[in-house]
């Protein structure tokens, strides 16, 4: 009698456990592929606000951002990039790239009130380098 109850107990639950483990494995694989795709290939992003008009709408546009160009060094002036906000690191910002390191960029200082322009050289600045080369002494030495 105990053997019969044991066999009856095992039969329905084995199929349920087998089906549940199969579905769990499929869901796990899906999320792994989703994570790899989002981290290394492409991701969806939302751009809203006035800074990217007329490329994106003021009310917000959803777009697909690819992640391969940065890995292969194919990013240049005019490209749209995603970056973390320096003020709130959880926020992702969408900006157009104006220049790369050692490029000079000319911009209007106050477009609403004047036509005055300023030119800057993108990083690294001329002053960047070793303290030994600059001739400055470390006060702790």
mmCIF file with all atom_site columns, C-alpha atoms in Angstrom:
data_model
loop_
_atom_site.group_PDB
_atom_site.id
_atom_site.type_symbol
_atom_site.label_atom_id
_atom_site.label_alt_id
_atom_site.label_comp_id
_atom_site.label_asym_id
_atom_site.label_entity_id
_atom_site.label_seq_id
_atom_site.pdbx_PDB_ins_code
_atom_site.Cartn_x
_atom_site.Cartn_y
_atom_site.Cartn_z
_atom_site.occupancy
_atom_site.B_iso_or_equiv
_atom_site.pdbx_formal_charge
_atom_site.auth_seq_id
_atom_site.auth_comp_id
_atom_site.auth_asym_id
_atom_site.auth_atom_id
_atom_site.pdbx_PDB_model_num
ATOM 1   C CA . UNK A 1 1   ? 0.000  0.000  0.000   1.00 0.00 ? 1   UNK A CA 1
ATOM 2   C CA . UNK A 1 2   ? 2.822  2.415  0.817   1.00 0.00 ? 2   UNK A CA 1
ATOM 3   C CA . UNK A 1 3   ? 4.480  1.673  -2.524  1.00 0.00 ? 3   UNK A CA 1
ATOM 4   C CA . UNK A 1 4   ? 1.265  2.430  -4.401  1.00 0.00 ? 4   UNK A CA 1
ATOM 5   C CA . UNK A 1 5   ? 0.772  5.756  -2.603  1.00 0.00 ? 5   UNK A CA 1
ATOM 6   C CA . UNK A 1 6   ? 4.409  6.654  -3.256  1.00 0.00 ? 6   UNK A CA 1
ATOM 7   C CA . UNK A 1 7   ? 4.061  5.949  -6.976  1.00 0.00 ? 7   UNK A CA 1
ATOM 8   C CA . UNK A 1 8   ? 0.817  7.917  -7.220  1.00 0.00 ? 8   UNK A CA 1
ATOM 9   C CA . UNK A 1 9   ? 2.399  10.830 -5.324  1.00 0.00 ? 9   UNK A CA 1
ATOM 10  C CA . UNK A 1 10  ? 5.468  10.978 -7.590  1.00 0.00 ? 10  UNK A CA 1
ATOM 11  C CA . UNK A 1 11  ? 3.727  10.740 -10.964 1.00 0.00 ? 11  UNK A CA 1
ATOM 12  C CA . UNK A 1 12  ? 1.806  14.072 -11.107 1.00 0.00 ? 12  UNK A CA 1
ATOM 13  C CA . UNK A 1 13  ? 4.436  16.138 -9.298  1.00 0.00 ? 13  UNK A CA 1
ATOM 14  C CA . UNK A 1 14  ? 7.317  14.946 -11.487 1.00 0.00 ? 14  UNK A CA 1
ATOM 15  C CA . UNK A 1 15  ? 5.589  16.301 -14.591 1.00 0.00 ? 15  UNK A CA 1
ATOM 16  C CA . UNK A 1 16  ? 4.764  19.595 -12.842 1.00 0.00 ? 16  UNK A CA 1
ATOM 17  C CA . UNK A 1 17  ? 8.349  20.011 -11.624 1.00 0.00 ? 17  UNK A CA 1
ATOM 18  C CA . UNK A 1 18  ? 9.713  19.112 -15.069 1.00 0.00 ? 18  UNK A CA 1
ATOM 19  C CA . UNK A 1 19  ? 7.425  21.640 -16.804 1.00 0.00 ? 19  UNK A CA 1
ATOM 20  C CA . UNK A 1 20  ? 8.185  24.378 -14.244 1.00 0.00 ? 20  UNK A CA 1
ATOM 21  C CA . UNK A 1 21  ? 11.947 23.872 -14.544 1.00 0.00 ? 21  UNK A CA 1
ATOM 22  C CA . UNK A 1 22  ? 11.716 23.976 -18.338 1.00 0.00 ? 22  UNK A CA 1
ATOM 23  C CA . UNK A 1 23  ? 9.777  27.255 -18.278 1.00 0.00 ? 23  UNK A CA 1
ATOM 24  C CA . UNK A 1 24  ? 12.124 28.725 -15.668 1.00 0.00 ? 24  UNK A CA 1
ATOM 25  C CA . UNK A 1 25  ? 15.107 27.867 -17.860 1.00 0.00 ? 25  UNK A CA 1
ATOM 26  C CA . UNK A 1 26  ? 13.455 29.505 -20.893 1.00 0.00 ? 26  UNK A CA 1
ATOM 27  C CA . UNK A 1 27  ? 12.693 32.704 -18.926 1.00 0.00 ? 27  UNK A CA 1
ATOM 28  C CA . UNK A 1 28  ? 16.253 32.770 -17.559 1.00 0.00 ? 28  UNK A CA 1
ATOM 29  C CA . UNK A 1 29  ? 17.713 32.440 -21.064 1.00 0.00 ? 29  UNK A CA 1
ATOM 30  C CA . UNK A 1 30  ? 15.444 35.244 -22.315 1.00 0.00 ? 30  UNK A CA 1
ATOM 31  C CA . UNK A 1 31  ? 16.594 37.636 -19.580 1.00 0.00 ? 31  UNK A CA 1
ATOM 32  C CA . UNK A 1 32  ? 20.257 36.723 -20.183 1.00 0.00 ? 32  UNK A CA 1
ATOM 33  C CA . UNK A 1 33  ? 19.920 37.527 -23.889 1.00 0.00 ? 33  UNK A CA 1
ATOM 34  C CA . UNK A 1 34  ? 18.070 40.743 -23.029 1.00 0.00 ? 34  UNK A CA 1
ATOM 35  C CA . UNK A 1 35  ? 20.837 41.783 -20.602 1.00 0.00 ? 35  UNK A CA 1
ATOM 36  C CA . UNK A 1 36  ? 23.640 41.058 -23.107 1.00 0.00 ? 36  UNK A CA 1
ATOM 37  C CA . UNK A 1 37  ? 21.793 42.937 -25.859 1.00 0.00 ? 37  UNK A CA 1
ATOM 38  C CA . UNK A 1 38  ? 21.066 45.943 -23.640 1.00 0.00 ? 38  UNK A CA 1
ATOM 39  C CA . UNK A 1 39  ? 24.603 46.118 -22.221 1.00 0.00 ? 39  UNK A CA 1
ATOM 40  C CA . UNK A 1 40  ? 26.737 45.489 -25.315 1.00 0.00 ? 40  UNK A CA 1
ATOM 41  C CA . UNK A 1 41  ? 24.683 45.894 -28.519 1.00 0.00 ? 41  UNK A CA 1
ATOM 42  C CA . UNK A 1 42  ? 21.831 48.400 -28.239 1.00 0.00 ? 42  UNK A CA 1
ATOM 43  C CA . UNK A 1 43  ? 19.373 49.924 -25.813 1.00 0.00 ? 43  UNK A CA 1
ATOM 44  C CA . UNK A 1 44  ? 16.194 51.967 -25.892 1.00 0.00 ? 44  UNK A CA 1
ATOM 45  C CA . UNK A 1 45  ? 16.445 55.561 -24.706 1.00 0.00 ? 45  UNK A CA 1
ATOM 46  C CA . UNK A 1 46  ? 14.043 58.455 -24.218 1.00 0.00 ? 46  UNK A CA 1
ATOM 47  C CA . UNK A 1 47  ? 14.963 61.999 -25.267 1.00 0.00 ? 47  UNK A CA 1
ATOM 48  C CA . UNK A 1 48  ? 12.799 64.871 -24.087 1.00 0.00 ? 48  UNK A CA 1
ATOM 49  C CA . UNK A 1 49  ? 13.243 68.553 -23.407 1.00 0.00 ? 49  UNK A CA 1
ATOM 50  C CA . UNK A 1 50  ? 14.343 71.575 -25.441 1.00 0.00 ? 50  UNK A CA 1
ATOM 51  C CA . UNK A 1 51  ? 18.072 70.833 -25.755 1.00 0.00 ? 51  UNK A CA 1
ATOM 52  C CA . UNK A 1 52  ? 17.750 68.444 -28.714 1.00 0.00 ? 52  UNK A CA 1
ATOM 53  C CA . UNK A 1 53  ? 15.122 70.317 -30.794 1.00 0.00 ? 53  UNK A CA 1
ATOM 54  C CA . UNK A 1 54  ? 14.654 69.925 -33.825 1.00 0.00 ? 54  UNK A CA 1
ATOM 55  C CA . UNK A 1 55  ? 16.203 66.422 -33.865 1.00 0.00 ? 55  UNK A CA 1
ATOM 56  C CA . UNK A 1 56  ? 13.857 65.163 -31.133 1.00 0.00 ? 56  UNK A CA 1
ATOM 57  C CA . UNK A 1 57  ? 10.423 66.428 -30.066 1.00 0.00 ? 57  UNK A CA 1
ATOM 58  C CA . UNK A 1 58  ? 10.020 68.566 -26.964 1.00 0.00 ? 58  UNK A CA 1
ATOM 59  C CA . UNK A 1 59  ? 7.507  66.100 -25.488 1.00 0.00 ? 59  UNK A CA 1
ATOM 60  C CA . UNK A 1 60  ? 9.849  63.137 -25.903 1.00 0.00 ? 60  UNK A CA 1
ATOM 61  C CA . UNK A 1 61  ? 10.957 60.581 -28.466 1.00 0.00 ? 61  UNK A CA 1
ATOM 62  C CA . UNK A 1 62  ? 11.906 56.957 -27.913 1.00 0.00 ? 62  UNK A CA 1
ATOM 63  C CA . UNK A 1 63  ? 14.864 55.762 -29.984 1.00 0.00 ? 63  UNK A CA 1
ATOM 64  C CA . UNK A 1 64  ? 17.223 52.811 -30.297 1.00 0.00 ? 64  UNK A CA 1
ATOM 65  C CA . UNK A 1 65  ? 20.830 53.634 -29.369 1.00 0.00 ? 65  UNK A CA 1
ATOM 66  C CA . UNK A 1 66  ? 23.543 51.269 -30.561 1.00 0.00 ? 66  UNK A CA 1
ATOM 67  C CA . UNK A 1 67  ? 26.579 50.619 -28.353 1.00 0.00 ? 67  UNK A CA 1
ATOM 68  C CA . UNK A 1 68  ? 29.087 49.289 -30.891 1.00 0.00 ? 68  UNK A CA 1
ATOM 69  C CA . UNK A 1 69  ? 30.433 52.579 -32.296 1.00 0.00 ? 69  UNK A CA 1
ATOM 70  C CA . UNK A 1 70  ? 32.062 53.595 -29.029 1.00 0.00 ? 70  UNK A CA 1
ATOM 71  C CA . UNK A 1 71  ? 33.770 50.198 -28.740 1.00 0.00 ? 71  UNK A CA 1
ATOM 72  C CA . UNK A 1 72  ? 35.302 50.564 -32.209 1.00 0.00 ? 72  UNK A CA 1
ATOM 73  C CA . UNK A 1 73  ? 36.171 54.259 -31.869 1.00 0.00 ? 73  UNK A CA 1
ATOM 74  C CA . UNK A 1 74  ? 33.716 55.388 -34.557 1.00 0.00 ? 74  UNK A CA 1
ATOM 75  C CA . UNK A 1 75  ? 32.183 58.297 -32.608 1.00 0.00 ? 75  UNK A CA 1
ATOM 76  C CA . UNK A 1 76  ? 32.746 61.780 -33.997 1.00 0.00 ? 76  UNK A CA 1
ATOM 77  C CA . UNK A 1 77  ? 31.442 65.347 -34.055 1.00 0.00 ? 77  UNK A CA 1
ATOM 78  C CA . UNK A 1 78  ? 27.753 65.528 -34.931 1.00 0.00 ? 78  UNK A CA 1
ATOM 79  C CA . UNK A 1 79  ? 26.905 62.129 -33.408 1.00 0.00 ? 79  UNK A CA 1
ATOM 80  C CA . UNK A 1 80  ? 24.251 61.871 -30.719 1.00 0.00 ? 80  UNK A CA 1
ATOM 81  C CA . UNK A 1 81  ? 25.510 60.234 -27.522 1.00 0.00 ? 81  UNK A CA 1
ATOM 82  C CA . UNK A 1 82  ? 24.057 59.032 -24.225 1.00 0.00 ? 82  UNK A CA 1
ATOM 83  C CA . UNK A 1 83  ? 25.840 60.021 -21.024 1.00 0.00 ? 83  UNK A CA 1
ATOM 84  C CA . UNK A 1 84  ? 25.251 60.010 -17.282 1.00 0.00 ? 84  UNK A CA 1
ATOM 85  C CA . UNK A 1 85  ? 24.342 63.345 -15.719 1.00 0.00 ? 85  UNK A CA 1
ATOM 86  C CA . UNK A 1 86  ? 27.149 64.689 -13.520 1.00 0.00 ? 86  UNK A CA 1
ATOM 87  C CA . UNK A 1 87  ? 24.570 66.089 -11.069 1.00 0.00 ? 87  UNK A CA 1
ATOM 88  C CA . UNK A 1 88  ? 22.394 62.992 -10.776 1.00 0.00 ? 88  UNK A CA 1
ATOM 89  C CA . UNK A 1 89  ? 24.153 59.790 -11.942 1.00 0.00 ? 89  UNK A CA 1
ATOM 90  C CA . UNK A 1 90  ? 20.895 57.834 -12.272 1.00 0.00 ? 90  UNK A CA 1
ATOM 91  C CA . UNK A 1 91  ? 19.744 60.215 -15.025 1.00 0.00 ? 91  UNK A CA 1
ATOM 92  C CA . UNK A 1 92  ? 20.837 59.544 -18.624 1.00 0.00 ? 92  UNK A CA 1
ATOM 93  C CA . UNK A 1 93  ? 21.236 62.582 -20.863 1.00 0.00 ? 93  UNK A CA 1
ATOM 94  C CA . UNK A 1 94  ? 21.114 62.772 -24.675 1.00 0.00 ? 94  UNK A CA 1
ATOM 95  C CA . UNK A 1 95  ? 23.510 65.261 -26.303 1.00 0.00 ? 95  UNK A CA 1
ATOM 96  C CA . UNK A 1 96  ? 25.077 65.982 -29.686 1.00 0.00 ? 96  UNK A CA 1
ATOM 97  C CA . UNK A 1 97  ? 28.867 65.662 -29.731 1.00 0.00 ? 97  UNK A CA 1
ATOM 98  C CA . UNK A 1 98  ? 30.576 68.900 -30.819 1.00 0.00 ? 98  UNK A CA 1
ATOM 99  C CA . UNK A 1 99  ? 34.196 67.836 -30.669 1.00 0.00 ? 99  UNK A CA 1
ATOM 100 C CA . UNK A 1 100 ? 36.701 65.304 -29.445 1.00 0.00 ? 100 UNK A CA 1
ATOM 101 C CA . UNK A 1 101 ? 39.961 65.711 -27.562 1.00 0.00 ? 101 UNK A CA 1
ATOM 102 C CA . UNK A 1 102 ? 42.274 68.329 -29.092 1.00 0.00 ? 102 UNK A CA 1
ATOM 103 C CA . UNK A 1 103 ? 39.471 69.738 -31.329 1.00 0.00 ? 103 UNK A CA 1
ATOM 104 C CA . UNK A 1 104 ? 38.697 73.434 -31.091 1.00 0.00 ? 104 UNK A CA 1
ATOM 105 C CA . UNK A 1 105 ? 35.039 74.386 -30.694 1.00 0.00 ? 105 UNK A CA 1
ATOM 106 C CA . UNK A 1 106 ? 33.644 77.887 -31.296 1.00 0.00 ? 106 UNK A CA 1
ATOM 107 C CA . UNK A 1 107 ? 30.345 78.764 -29.666 1.00 0.00 ? 107 UNK A CA 1
ATOM 108 C CA . UNK A 1 108 ? 28.167 81.826 -29.036 1.00 0.00 ? 108 UNK A CA 1
ATOM 109 C CA . UNK A 1 109 ? 28.529 82.786 -25.357 1.00 0.00 ? 109 UNK A CA 1
ATOM 110 C CA . UNK A 1 110 ? 25.085 84.367 -24.850 1.00 0.00 ? 110 UNK A CA 1
ATOM 111 C CA . UNK A 1 111 ? 22.965 83.899 -27.994 1.00 0.00 ? 111 UNK A CA 1
ATOM 112 C CA . UNK A 1 112 ? 19.988 85.844 -26.596 1.00 0.00 ? 112 UNK A CA 1
ATOM 113 C CA . UNK A 1 113 ? 21.922 89.030 -25.734 1.00 0.00 ? 113 UNK A CA 1
ATOM 114 C CA . UNK A 1 114 ? 25.026 89.229 -27.940 1.00 0.00 ? 114 UNK A CA 1
ATOM 115 C CA . UNK A 1 115 ? 26.942 87.794 -30.878 1.00 0.00 ? 115 UNK A CA 1
ATOM 116 C CA . UNK A 1 116 ? 30.149 87.330 -28.852 1.00 0.00 ? 116 UNK A CA 1
ATOM 117 C CA . UNK A 1 117 ? 31.864 84.015 -29.619 1.00 0.00 ? 117 UNK A CA 1
ATOM 118 C CA . UNK A 1 118 ? 34.447 82.075 -27.677 1.00 0.00 ? 118 UNK A CA 1
ATOM 119 C CA . UNK A 1 119 ? 36.707 79.240 -28.799 1.00 0.00 ? 119 UNK A CA 1
ATOM 120 C CA . UNK A 1 120 ? 37.902 76.463 -26.530 1.00 0.00 ? 120 UNK A CA 1
ATOM 121 C CA . UNK A 1 121 ? 40.175 73.483 -27.113 1.00 0.00 ? 121 UNK A CA 1
ATOM 122 C CA . UNK A 1 122 ? 38.682 70.182 -25.941 1.00 0.00 ? 122 UNK A CA 1
ATOM 123 C CA . UNK A 1 123 ? 40.654 68.075 -23.443 1.00 0.00 ? 123 UNK A CA 1
ATOM 124 C CA . UNK A 1 124 ? 43.426 67.627 -22.625 1.00 0.00 ? 124 UNK A CA 1
ATOM 125 C CA . UNK A 1 125 ? 44.309 71.241 -21.816 1.00 0.00 ? 125 UNK A CA 1
ATOM 126 C CA . UNK A 1 126 ? 47.861 72.457 -22.390 1.00 0.00 ? 126 UNK A CA 1
ATOM 127 C CA . UNK A 1 127 ? 48.481 72.591 -18.647 1.00 0.00 ? 127 UNK A CA 1
ATOM 128 C CA . UNK A 1 128 ? 47.670 68.891 -18.202 1.00 0.00 ? 128 UNK A CA 1
ATOM 129 C CA . UNK A 1 129 ? 50.701 66.764 -17.447 1.00 0.00 ? 129 UNK A CA 1
ATOM 130 C CA . UNK A 1 130 ? 53.222 65.639 -14.896 1.00 0.00 ? 130 UNK A CA 1
ATOM 131 C CA . UNK A 1 131 ? 54.131 67.897 -11.968 1.00 0.00 ? 131 UNK A CA 1
ATOM 132 C CA . UNK A 1 132 ? 57.801 67.111 -12.626 1.00 0.00 ? 132 UNK A CA 1
ATOM 133 C CA . UNK A 1 133 ? 57.554 68.642 -16.111 1.00 0.00 ? 133 UNK A CA 1
ATOM 134 C CA . UNK A 1 134 ? 55.878 71.799 -14.815 1.00 0.00 ? 134 UNK A CA 1
ATOM 135 C CA . UNK A 1 135 ? 58.752 72.607 -12.458 1.00 0.00 ? 135 UNK A CA 1
ATOM 136 C CA . UNK A 1 136 ? 56.432 72.821 -9.461  1.00 0.00 ? 136 UNK A CA 1
ATOM 137 C CA . UNK A 1 137 ? 57.691 71.300 -6.213  1.00 0.00 ? 137 UNK A CA 1
ATOM 138 C CA . UNK A 1 138 ? 55.512 69.152 -3.968  1.00 0.00 ? 138 UNK A CA 1
ATOM 139 C CA . UNK A 1 139 ? 55.434 70.817 -0.518  1.00 0.00 ? 139 UNK A CA 1
ATOM 140 C CA . UNK A 1 140 ? 55.225 67.392 1.167   1.00 0.00 ? 140 UNK A CA 1
ATOM 141 C CA . UNK A 1 141 ? 58.599 66.263 -0.234  1.00 0.00 ? 141 UNK A CA 1
#
